[in-house]
PDB file of C-alpha atoms in Angstrom:
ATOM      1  CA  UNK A   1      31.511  10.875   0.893  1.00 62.00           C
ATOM      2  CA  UNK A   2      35.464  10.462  -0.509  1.00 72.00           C
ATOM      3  CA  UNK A   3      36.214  13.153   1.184  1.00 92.00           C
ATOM      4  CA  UNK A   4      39.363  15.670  -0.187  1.00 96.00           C
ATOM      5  CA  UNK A   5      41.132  13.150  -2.968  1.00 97.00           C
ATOM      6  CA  UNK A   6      44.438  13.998  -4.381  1.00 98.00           C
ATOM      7  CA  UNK A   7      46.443  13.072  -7.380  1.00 97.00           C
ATOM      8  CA  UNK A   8      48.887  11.218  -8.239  1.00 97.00           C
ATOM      9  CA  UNK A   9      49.931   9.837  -4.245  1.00 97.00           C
ATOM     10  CA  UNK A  10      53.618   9.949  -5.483  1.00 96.00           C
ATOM     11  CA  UNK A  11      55.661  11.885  -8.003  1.00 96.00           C
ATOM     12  CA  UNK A  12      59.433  11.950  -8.698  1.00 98.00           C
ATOM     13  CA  UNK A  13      60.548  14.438 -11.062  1.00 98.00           C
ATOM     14  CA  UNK A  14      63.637  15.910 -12.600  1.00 98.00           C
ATOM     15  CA  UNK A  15      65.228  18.993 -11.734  1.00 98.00           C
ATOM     16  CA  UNK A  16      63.985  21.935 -13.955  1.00 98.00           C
ATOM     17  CA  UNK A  17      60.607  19.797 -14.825  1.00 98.00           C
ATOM     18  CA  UNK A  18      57.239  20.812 -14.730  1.00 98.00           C
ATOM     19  CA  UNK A  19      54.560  19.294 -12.536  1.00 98.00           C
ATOM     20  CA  UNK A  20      50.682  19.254 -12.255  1.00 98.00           C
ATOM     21  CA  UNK A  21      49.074  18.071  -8.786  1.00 98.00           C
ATOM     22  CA  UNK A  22      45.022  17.682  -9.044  1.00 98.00           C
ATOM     23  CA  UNK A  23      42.562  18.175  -5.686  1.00 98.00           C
ATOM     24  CA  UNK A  24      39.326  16.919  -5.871  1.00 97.00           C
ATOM     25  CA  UNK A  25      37.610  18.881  -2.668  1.00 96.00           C
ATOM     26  CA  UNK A  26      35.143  17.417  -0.115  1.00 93.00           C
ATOM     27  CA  UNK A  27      31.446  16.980  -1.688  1.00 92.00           C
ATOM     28  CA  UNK A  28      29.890  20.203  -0.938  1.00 87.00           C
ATOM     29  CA  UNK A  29      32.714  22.281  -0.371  1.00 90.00           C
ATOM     30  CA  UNK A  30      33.305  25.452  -2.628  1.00 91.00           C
ATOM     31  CA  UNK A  31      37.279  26.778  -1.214  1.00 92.00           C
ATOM     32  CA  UNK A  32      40.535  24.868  -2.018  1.00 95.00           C
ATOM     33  CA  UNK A  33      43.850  25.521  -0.785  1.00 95.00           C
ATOM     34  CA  UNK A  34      47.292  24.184  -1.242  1.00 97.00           C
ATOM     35  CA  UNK A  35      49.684  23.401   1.377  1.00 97.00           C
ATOM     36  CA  UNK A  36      53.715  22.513   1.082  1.00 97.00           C
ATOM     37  CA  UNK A  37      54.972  20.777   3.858  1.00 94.00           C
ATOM     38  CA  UNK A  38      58.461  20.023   4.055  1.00 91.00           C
ATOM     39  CA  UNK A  39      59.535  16.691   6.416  1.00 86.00           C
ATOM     40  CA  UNK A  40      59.470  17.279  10.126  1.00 84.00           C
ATOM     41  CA  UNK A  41      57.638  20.675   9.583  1.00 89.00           C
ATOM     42  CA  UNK A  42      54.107  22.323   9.436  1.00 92.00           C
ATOM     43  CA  UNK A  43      52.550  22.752   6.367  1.00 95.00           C
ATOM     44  CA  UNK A  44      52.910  26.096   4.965  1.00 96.00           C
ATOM     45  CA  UNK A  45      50.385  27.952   3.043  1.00 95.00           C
ATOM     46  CA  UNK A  46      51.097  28.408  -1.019  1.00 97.00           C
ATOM     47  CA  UNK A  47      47.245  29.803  -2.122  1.00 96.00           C
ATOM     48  CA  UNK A  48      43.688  29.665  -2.215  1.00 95.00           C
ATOM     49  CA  UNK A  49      41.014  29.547  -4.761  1.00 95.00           C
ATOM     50  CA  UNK A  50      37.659  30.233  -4.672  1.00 92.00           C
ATOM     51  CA  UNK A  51      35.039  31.281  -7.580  1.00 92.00           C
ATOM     52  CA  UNK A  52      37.759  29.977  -9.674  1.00 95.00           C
ATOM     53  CA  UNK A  53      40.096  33.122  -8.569  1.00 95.00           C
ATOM     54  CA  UNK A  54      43.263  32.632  -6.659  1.00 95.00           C
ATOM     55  CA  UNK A  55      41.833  34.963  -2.995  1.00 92.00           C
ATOM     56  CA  UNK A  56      44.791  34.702  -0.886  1.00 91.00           C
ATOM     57  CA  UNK A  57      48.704  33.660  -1.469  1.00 94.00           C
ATOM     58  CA  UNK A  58      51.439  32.906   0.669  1.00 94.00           C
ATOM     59  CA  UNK A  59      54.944  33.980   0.528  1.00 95.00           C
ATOM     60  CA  UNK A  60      55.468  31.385  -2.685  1.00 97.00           C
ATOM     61  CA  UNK A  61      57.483  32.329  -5.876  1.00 97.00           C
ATOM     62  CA  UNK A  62      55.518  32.576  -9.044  1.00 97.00           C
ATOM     63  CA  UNK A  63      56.401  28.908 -10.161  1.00 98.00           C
ATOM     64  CA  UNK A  64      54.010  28.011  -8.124  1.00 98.00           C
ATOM     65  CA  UNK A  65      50.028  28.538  -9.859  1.00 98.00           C
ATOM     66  CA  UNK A  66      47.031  27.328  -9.587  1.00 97.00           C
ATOM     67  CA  UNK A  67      43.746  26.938 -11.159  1.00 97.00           C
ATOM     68  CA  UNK A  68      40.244  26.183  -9.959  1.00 98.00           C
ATOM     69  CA  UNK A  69      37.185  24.591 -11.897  1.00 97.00           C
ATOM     70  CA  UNK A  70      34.119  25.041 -12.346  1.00 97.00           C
ATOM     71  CA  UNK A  71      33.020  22.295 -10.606  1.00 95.00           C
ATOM     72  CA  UNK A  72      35.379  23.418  -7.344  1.00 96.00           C
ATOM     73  CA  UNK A  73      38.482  20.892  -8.415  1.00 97.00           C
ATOM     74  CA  UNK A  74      41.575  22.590  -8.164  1.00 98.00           C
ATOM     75  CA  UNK A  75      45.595  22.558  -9.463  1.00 98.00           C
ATOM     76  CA  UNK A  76      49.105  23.161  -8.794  1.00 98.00           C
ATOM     77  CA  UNK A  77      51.592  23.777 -11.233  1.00 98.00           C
ATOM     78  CA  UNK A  78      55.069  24.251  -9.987  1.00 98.00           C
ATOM     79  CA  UNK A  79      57.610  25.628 -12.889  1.00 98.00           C
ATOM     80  CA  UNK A  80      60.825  24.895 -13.374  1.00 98.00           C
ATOM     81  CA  UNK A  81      61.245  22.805 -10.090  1.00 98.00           C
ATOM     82  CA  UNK A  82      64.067  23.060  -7.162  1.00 98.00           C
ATOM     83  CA  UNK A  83      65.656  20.320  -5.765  1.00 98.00           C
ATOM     84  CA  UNK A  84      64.259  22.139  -2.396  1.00 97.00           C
ATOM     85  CA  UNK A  85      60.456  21.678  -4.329  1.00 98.00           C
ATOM     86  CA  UNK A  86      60.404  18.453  -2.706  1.00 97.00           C
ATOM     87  CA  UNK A  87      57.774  17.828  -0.320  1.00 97.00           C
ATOM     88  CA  UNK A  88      54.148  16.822   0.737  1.00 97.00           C
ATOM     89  CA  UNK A  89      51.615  19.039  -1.207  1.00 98.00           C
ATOM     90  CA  UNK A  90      48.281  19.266   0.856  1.00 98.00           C
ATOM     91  CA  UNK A  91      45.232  20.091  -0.183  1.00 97.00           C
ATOM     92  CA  UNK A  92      42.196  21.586   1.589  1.00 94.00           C
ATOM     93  CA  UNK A  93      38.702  22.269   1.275  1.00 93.00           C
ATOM     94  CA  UNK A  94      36.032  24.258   3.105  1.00 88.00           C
ATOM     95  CA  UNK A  95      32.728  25.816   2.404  1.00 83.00           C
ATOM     96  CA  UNK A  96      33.466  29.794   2.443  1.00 75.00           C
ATOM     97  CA  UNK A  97      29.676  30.491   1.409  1.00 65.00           C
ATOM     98  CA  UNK A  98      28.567  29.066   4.742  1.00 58.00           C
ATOM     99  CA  UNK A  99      31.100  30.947   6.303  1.00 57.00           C
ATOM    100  CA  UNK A 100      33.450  27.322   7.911  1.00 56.00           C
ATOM    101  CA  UNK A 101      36.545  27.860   8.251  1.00 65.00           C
ATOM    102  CA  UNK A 102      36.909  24.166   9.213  1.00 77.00           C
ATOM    103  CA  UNK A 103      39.078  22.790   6.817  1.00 84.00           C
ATOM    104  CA  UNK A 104      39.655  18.901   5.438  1.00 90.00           C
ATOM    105  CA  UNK A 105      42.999  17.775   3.737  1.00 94.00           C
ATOM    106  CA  UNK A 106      43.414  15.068   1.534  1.00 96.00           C
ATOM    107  CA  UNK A 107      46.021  12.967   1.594  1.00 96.00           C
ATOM    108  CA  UNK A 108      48.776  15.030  -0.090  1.00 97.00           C
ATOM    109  CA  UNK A 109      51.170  14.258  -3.144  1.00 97.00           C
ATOM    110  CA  UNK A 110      54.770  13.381  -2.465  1.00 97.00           C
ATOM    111  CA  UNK A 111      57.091  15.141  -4.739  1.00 98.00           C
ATOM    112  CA  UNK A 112      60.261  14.466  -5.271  1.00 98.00           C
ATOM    113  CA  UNK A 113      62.578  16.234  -7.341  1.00 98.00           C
ATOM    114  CA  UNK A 114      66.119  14.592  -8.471  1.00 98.00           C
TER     115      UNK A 114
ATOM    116  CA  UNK B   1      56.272  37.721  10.094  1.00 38.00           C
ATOM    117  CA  UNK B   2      53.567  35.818  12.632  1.00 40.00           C
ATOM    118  CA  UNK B   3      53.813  32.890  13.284  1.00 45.00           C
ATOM    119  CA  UNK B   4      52.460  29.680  15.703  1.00 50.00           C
ATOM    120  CA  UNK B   5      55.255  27.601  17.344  1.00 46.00           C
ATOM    121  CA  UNK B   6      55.126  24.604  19.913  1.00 41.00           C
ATOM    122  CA  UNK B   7      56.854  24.602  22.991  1.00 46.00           C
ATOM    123  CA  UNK B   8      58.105  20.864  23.533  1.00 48.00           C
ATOM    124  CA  UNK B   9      59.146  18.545  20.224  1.00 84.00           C
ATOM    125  CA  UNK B  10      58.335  15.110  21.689  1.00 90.00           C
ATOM    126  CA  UNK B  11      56.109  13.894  24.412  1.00 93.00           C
ATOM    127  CA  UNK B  12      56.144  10.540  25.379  1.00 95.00           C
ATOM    128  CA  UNK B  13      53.134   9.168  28.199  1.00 96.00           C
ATOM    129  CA  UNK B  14      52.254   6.729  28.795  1.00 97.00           C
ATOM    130  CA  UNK B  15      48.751   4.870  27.899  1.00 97.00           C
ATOM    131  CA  UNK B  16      46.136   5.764  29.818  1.00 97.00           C
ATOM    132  CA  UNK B  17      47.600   8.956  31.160  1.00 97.00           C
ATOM    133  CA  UNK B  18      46.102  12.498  29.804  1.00 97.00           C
ATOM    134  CA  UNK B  19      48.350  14.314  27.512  1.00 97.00           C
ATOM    135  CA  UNK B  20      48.663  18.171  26.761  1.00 96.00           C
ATOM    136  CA  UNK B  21      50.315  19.383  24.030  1.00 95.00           C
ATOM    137  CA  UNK B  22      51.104  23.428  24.452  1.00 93.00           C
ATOM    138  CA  UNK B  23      51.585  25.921  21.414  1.00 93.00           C
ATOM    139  CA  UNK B  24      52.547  29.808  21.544  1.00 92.00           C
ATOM    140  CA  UNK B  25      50.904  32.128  18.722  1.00 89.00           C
ATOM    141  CA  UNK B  26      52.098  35.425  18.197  1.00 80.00           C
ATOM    142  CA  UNK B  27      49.312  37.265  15.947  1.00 88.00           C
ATOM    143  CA  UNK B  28      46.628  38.812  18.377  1.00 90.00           C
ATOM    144  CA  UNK B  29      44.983  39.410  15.785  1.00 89.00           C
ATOM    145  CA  UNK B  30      44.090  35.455  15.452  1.00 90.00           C
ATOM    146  CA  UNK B  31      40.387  34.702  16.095  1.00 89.00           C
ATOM    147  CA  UNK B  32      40.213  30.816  15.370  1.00 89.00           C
ATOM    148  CA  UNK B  33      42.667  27.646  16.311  1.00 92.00           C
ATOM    149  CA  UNK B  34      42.621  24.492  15.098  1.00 92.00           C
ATOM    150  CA  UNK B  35      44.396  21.058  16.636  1.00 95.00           C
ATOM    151  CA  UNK B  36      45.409  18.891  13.677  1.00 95.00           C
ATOM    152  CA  UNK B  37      46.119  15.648  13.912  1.00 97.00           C
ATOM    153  CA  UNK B  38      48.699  14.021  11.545  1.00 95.00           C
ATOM    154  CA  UNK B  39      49.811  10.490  10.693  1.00 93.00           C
ATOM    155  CA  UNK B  40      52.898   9.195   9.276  1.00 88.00           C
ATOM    156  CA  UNK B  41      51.727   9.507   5.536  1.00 85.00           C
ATOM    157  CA  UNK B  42      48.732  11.202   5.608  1.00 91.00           C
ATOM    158  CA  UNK B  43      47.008  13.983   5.665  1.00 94.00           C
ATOM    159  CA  UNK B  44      46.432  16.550   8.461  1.00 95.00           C
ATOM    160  CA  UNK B  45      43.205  15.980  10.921  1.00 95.00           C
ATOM    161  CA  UNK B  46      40.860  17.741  12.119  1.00 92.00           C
ATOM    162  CA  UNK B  47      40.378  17.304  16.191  1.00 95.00           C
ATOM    163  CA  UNK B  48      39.156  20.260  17.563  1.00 95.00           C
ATOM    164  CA  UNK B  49      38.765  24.284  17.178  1.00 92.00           C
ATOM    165  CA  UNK B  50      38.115  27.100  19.088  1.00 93.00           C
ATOM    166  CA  UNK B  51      36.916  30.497  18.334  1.00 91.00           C
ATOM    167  CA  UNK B  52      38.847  33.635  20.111  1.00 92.00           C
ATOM    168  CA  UNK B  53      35.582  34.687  22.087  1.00 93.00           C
ATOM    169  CA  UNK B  54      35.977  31.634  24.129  1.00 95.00           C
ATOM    170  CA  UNK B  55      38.418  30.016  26.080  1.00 96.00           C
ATOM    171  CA  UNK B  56      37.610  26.070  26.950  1.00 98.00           C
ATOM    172  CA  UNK B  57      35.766  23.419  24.136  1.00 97.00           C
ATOM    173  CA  UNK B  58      35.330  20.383  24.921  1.00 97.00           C
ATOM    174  CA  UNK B  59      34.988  17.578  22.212  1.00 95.00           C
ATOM    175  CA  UNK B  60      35.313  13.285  22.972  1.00 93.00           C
ATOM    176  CA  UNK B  61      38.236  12.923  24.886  1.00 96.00           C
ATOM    177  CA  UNK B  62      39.982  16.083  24.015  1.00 98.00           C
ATOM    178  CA  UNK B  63      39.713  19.877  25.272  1.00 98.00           C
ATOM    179  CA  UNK B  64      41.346  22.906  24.060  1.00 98.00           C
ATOM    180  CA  UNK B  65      42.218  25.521  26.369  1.00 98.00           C
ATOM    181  CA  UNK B  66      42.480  28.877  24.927  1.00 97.00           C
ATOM    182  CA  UNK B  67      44.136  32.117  27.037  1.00 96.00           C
ATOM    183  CA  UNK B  68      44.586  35.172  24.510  1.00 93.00           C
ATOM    184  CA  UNK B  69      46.282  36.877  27.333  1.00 93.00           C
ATOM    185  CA  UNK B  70      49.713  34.934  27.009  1.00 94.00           C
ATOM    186  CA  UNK B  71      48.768  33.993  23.378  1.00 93.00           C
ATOM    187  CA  UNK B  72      48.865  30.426  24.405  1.00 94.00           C
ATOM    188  CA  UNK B  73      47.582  27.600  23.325  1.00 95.00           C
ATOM    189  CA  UNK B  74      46.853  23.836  24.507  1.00 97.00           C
ATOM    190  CA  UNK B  75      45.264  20.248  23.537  1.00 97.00           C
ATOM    191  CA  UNK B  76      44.699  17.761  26.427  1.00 98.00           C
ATOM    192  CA  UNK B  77      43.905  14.414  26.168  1.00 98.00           C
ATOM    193  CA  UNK B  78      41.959  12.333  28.373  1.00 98.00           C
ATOM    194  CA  UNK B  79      43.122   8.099  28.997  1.00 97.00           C
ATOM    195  CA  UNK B  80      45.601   8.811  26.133  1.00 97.00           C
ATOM    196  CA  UNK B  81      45.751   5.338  23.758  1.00 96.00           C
ATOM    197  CA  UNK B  82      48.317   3.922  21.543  1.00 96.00           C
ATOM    198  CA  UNK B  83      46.340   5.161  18.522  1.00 96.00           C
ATOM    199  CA  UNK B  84      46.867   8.941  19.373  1.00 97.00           C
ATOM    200  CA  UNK B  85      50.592   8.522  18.975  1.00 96.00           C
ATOM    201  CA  UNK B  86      50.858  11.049  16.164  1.00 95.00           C
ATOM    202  CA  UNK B  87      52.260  14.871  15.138  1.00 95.00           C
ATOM    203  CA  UNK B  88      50.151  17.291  16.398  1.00 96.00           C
ATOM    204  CA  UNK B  89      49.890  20.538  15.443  1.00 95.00           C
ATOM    205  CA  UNK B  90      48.302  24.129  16.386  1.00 94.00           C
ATOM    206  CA  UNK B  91      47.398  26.388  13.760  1.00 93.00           C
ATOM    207  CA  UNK B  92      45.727  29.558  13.404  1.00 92.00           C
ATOM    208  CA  UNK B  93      43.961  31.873  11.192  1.00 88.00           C
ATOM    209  CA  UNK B  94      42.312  35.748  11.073  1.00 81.00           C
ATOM    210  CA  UNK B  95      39.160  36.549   9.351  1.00 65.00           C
ATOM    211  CA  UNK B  96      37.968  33.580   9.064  1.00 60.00           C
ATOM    212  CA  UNK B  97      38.220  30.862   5.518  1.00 66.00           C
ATOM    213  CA  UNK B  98      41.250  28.546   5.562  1.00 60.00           C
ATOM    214  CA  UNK B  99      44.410  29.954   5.257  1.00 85.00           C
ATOM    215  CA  UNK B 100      45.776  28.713   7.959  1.00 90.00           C
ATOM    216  CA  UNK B 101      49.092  29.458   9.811  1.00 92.00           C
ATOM    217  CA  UNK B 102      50.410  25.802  11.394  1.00 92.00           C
ATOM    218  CA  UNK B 103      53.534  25.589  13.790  1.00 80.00           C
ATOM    219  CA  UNK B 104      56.296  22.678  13.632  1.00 75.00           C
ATOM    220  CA  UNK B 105      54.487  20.395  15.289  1.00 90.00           C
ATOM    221  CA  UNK B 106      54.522  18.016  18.319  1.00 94.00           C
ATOM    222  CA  UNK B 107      55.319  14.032  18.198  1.00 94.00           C
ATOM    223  CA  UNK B 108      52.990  12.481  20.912  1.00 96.00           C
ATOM    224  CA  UNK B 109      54.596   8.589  21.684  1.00 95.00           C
ATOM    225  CA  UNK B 110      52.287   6.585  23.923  1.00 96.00           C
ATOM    226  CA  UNK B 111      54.225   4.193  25.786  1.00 93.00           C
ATOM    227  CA  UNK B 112      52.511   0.517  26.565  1.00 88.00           C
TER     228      UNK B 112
END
């Protein structure tokens, strides 16, 4: 079992930019969320999908979207990125039809924005 | 809005001692905590959780203590070893799935 995977590891982008982080979630698991987690501070919740519908958003401008799959892989787009957009993005996964509410993370994506 | 904080920053013990890591929550309307477990470049976790209809779980070495009364929070753990030096945090969630609300977390050093 991989587990939650994340793509790419890294990122640097410019200012202004466009950017597309991909979540792969844990095998059997049907819910994805996304995370930001700035350094030295909790993660913070940007959105969840499941059923392929966004079901829950944080308080995240609407740069930030998402998408799920059919086959439960998820997202992010960030628009027009902030010097500020820089951070860890997390991703989670759980299985919402058996009702956990344990969740995995991947890895994350470092972004950095110049 | 609600949020989960942690009382102490840093917490340095040394190994073999038991450590316990506190957090305050503020939403009584919270029914499940989670203790995360985070590494310098990785991903969050998971240690242990606890529902809000109890108030002790015990799991290998750790325990959560839960006491909605004073909305607090805490992770001990037993014979502490160099390989639990990490950032711990609390987080918390109502009505269940994964949204989850995490505090600033708590750098555990374990000192030879």
């Amino acid at each position: 079992d991989a587990g939650v995977t994340q793509s790419p590891t890294h990122l640097i982008k410019t200012r202004g930019q466009q950017v597309t982080l991909r979540c792969s979630p844990k095998s059997g698991h049907d819910t994805v969320s996304w995370y930001q987690q700035a350094l030295g501070q909790g993660p913070q919740f940007i959105f969840q999908y499941y059923e392929e519908e966004e079901r829950q958003r944080g308080n995240f401008p609407d740069r930030f979207s998402g998408h799920q799959f059919p086959n439960y892989s998820s997202e992010l787009n960030v628009n027009a990125l902030l010097l500020g957009d820089s951070a860890l993005y997390l991703c989670a996964s759980s299985w919402r039809d058996r009702g956990d509410t344990e969740a995995f993370f991947g890895q994350g994506t470092r972004l950095t924005v110049v | 809005g609600e949020s989960v904080g942690l009382h102490l920053p840093t917490l340095s013990v040394q190994e073999g001692d038991n450590s316990i890591i506190n957090c305050a929550y503020s939403n009584s309307a919270s029914d499940y905590f989670i203790w995360y477990k985070q590494e310098s470049g990785k991903g969050p976790q998971f240690i242990i959780d606890i529902r809000s209809n109890m108030d002790k779980r015990q799991g290998q070495r750790v325990t959560v203590l839960l006491n909605k009364t004073v909305k607090h929070l805490s992770l001990q753990i037993a014979a502490t070893q160099p390989g639990d030096s990490a950032v711990y945090f609390c987080a918390e969630s109502t009505g269940g799935g994964n949204k989850l609300t995490f505090g600033t977390g708590t750098q555990l050093k374990v000192e030879l």
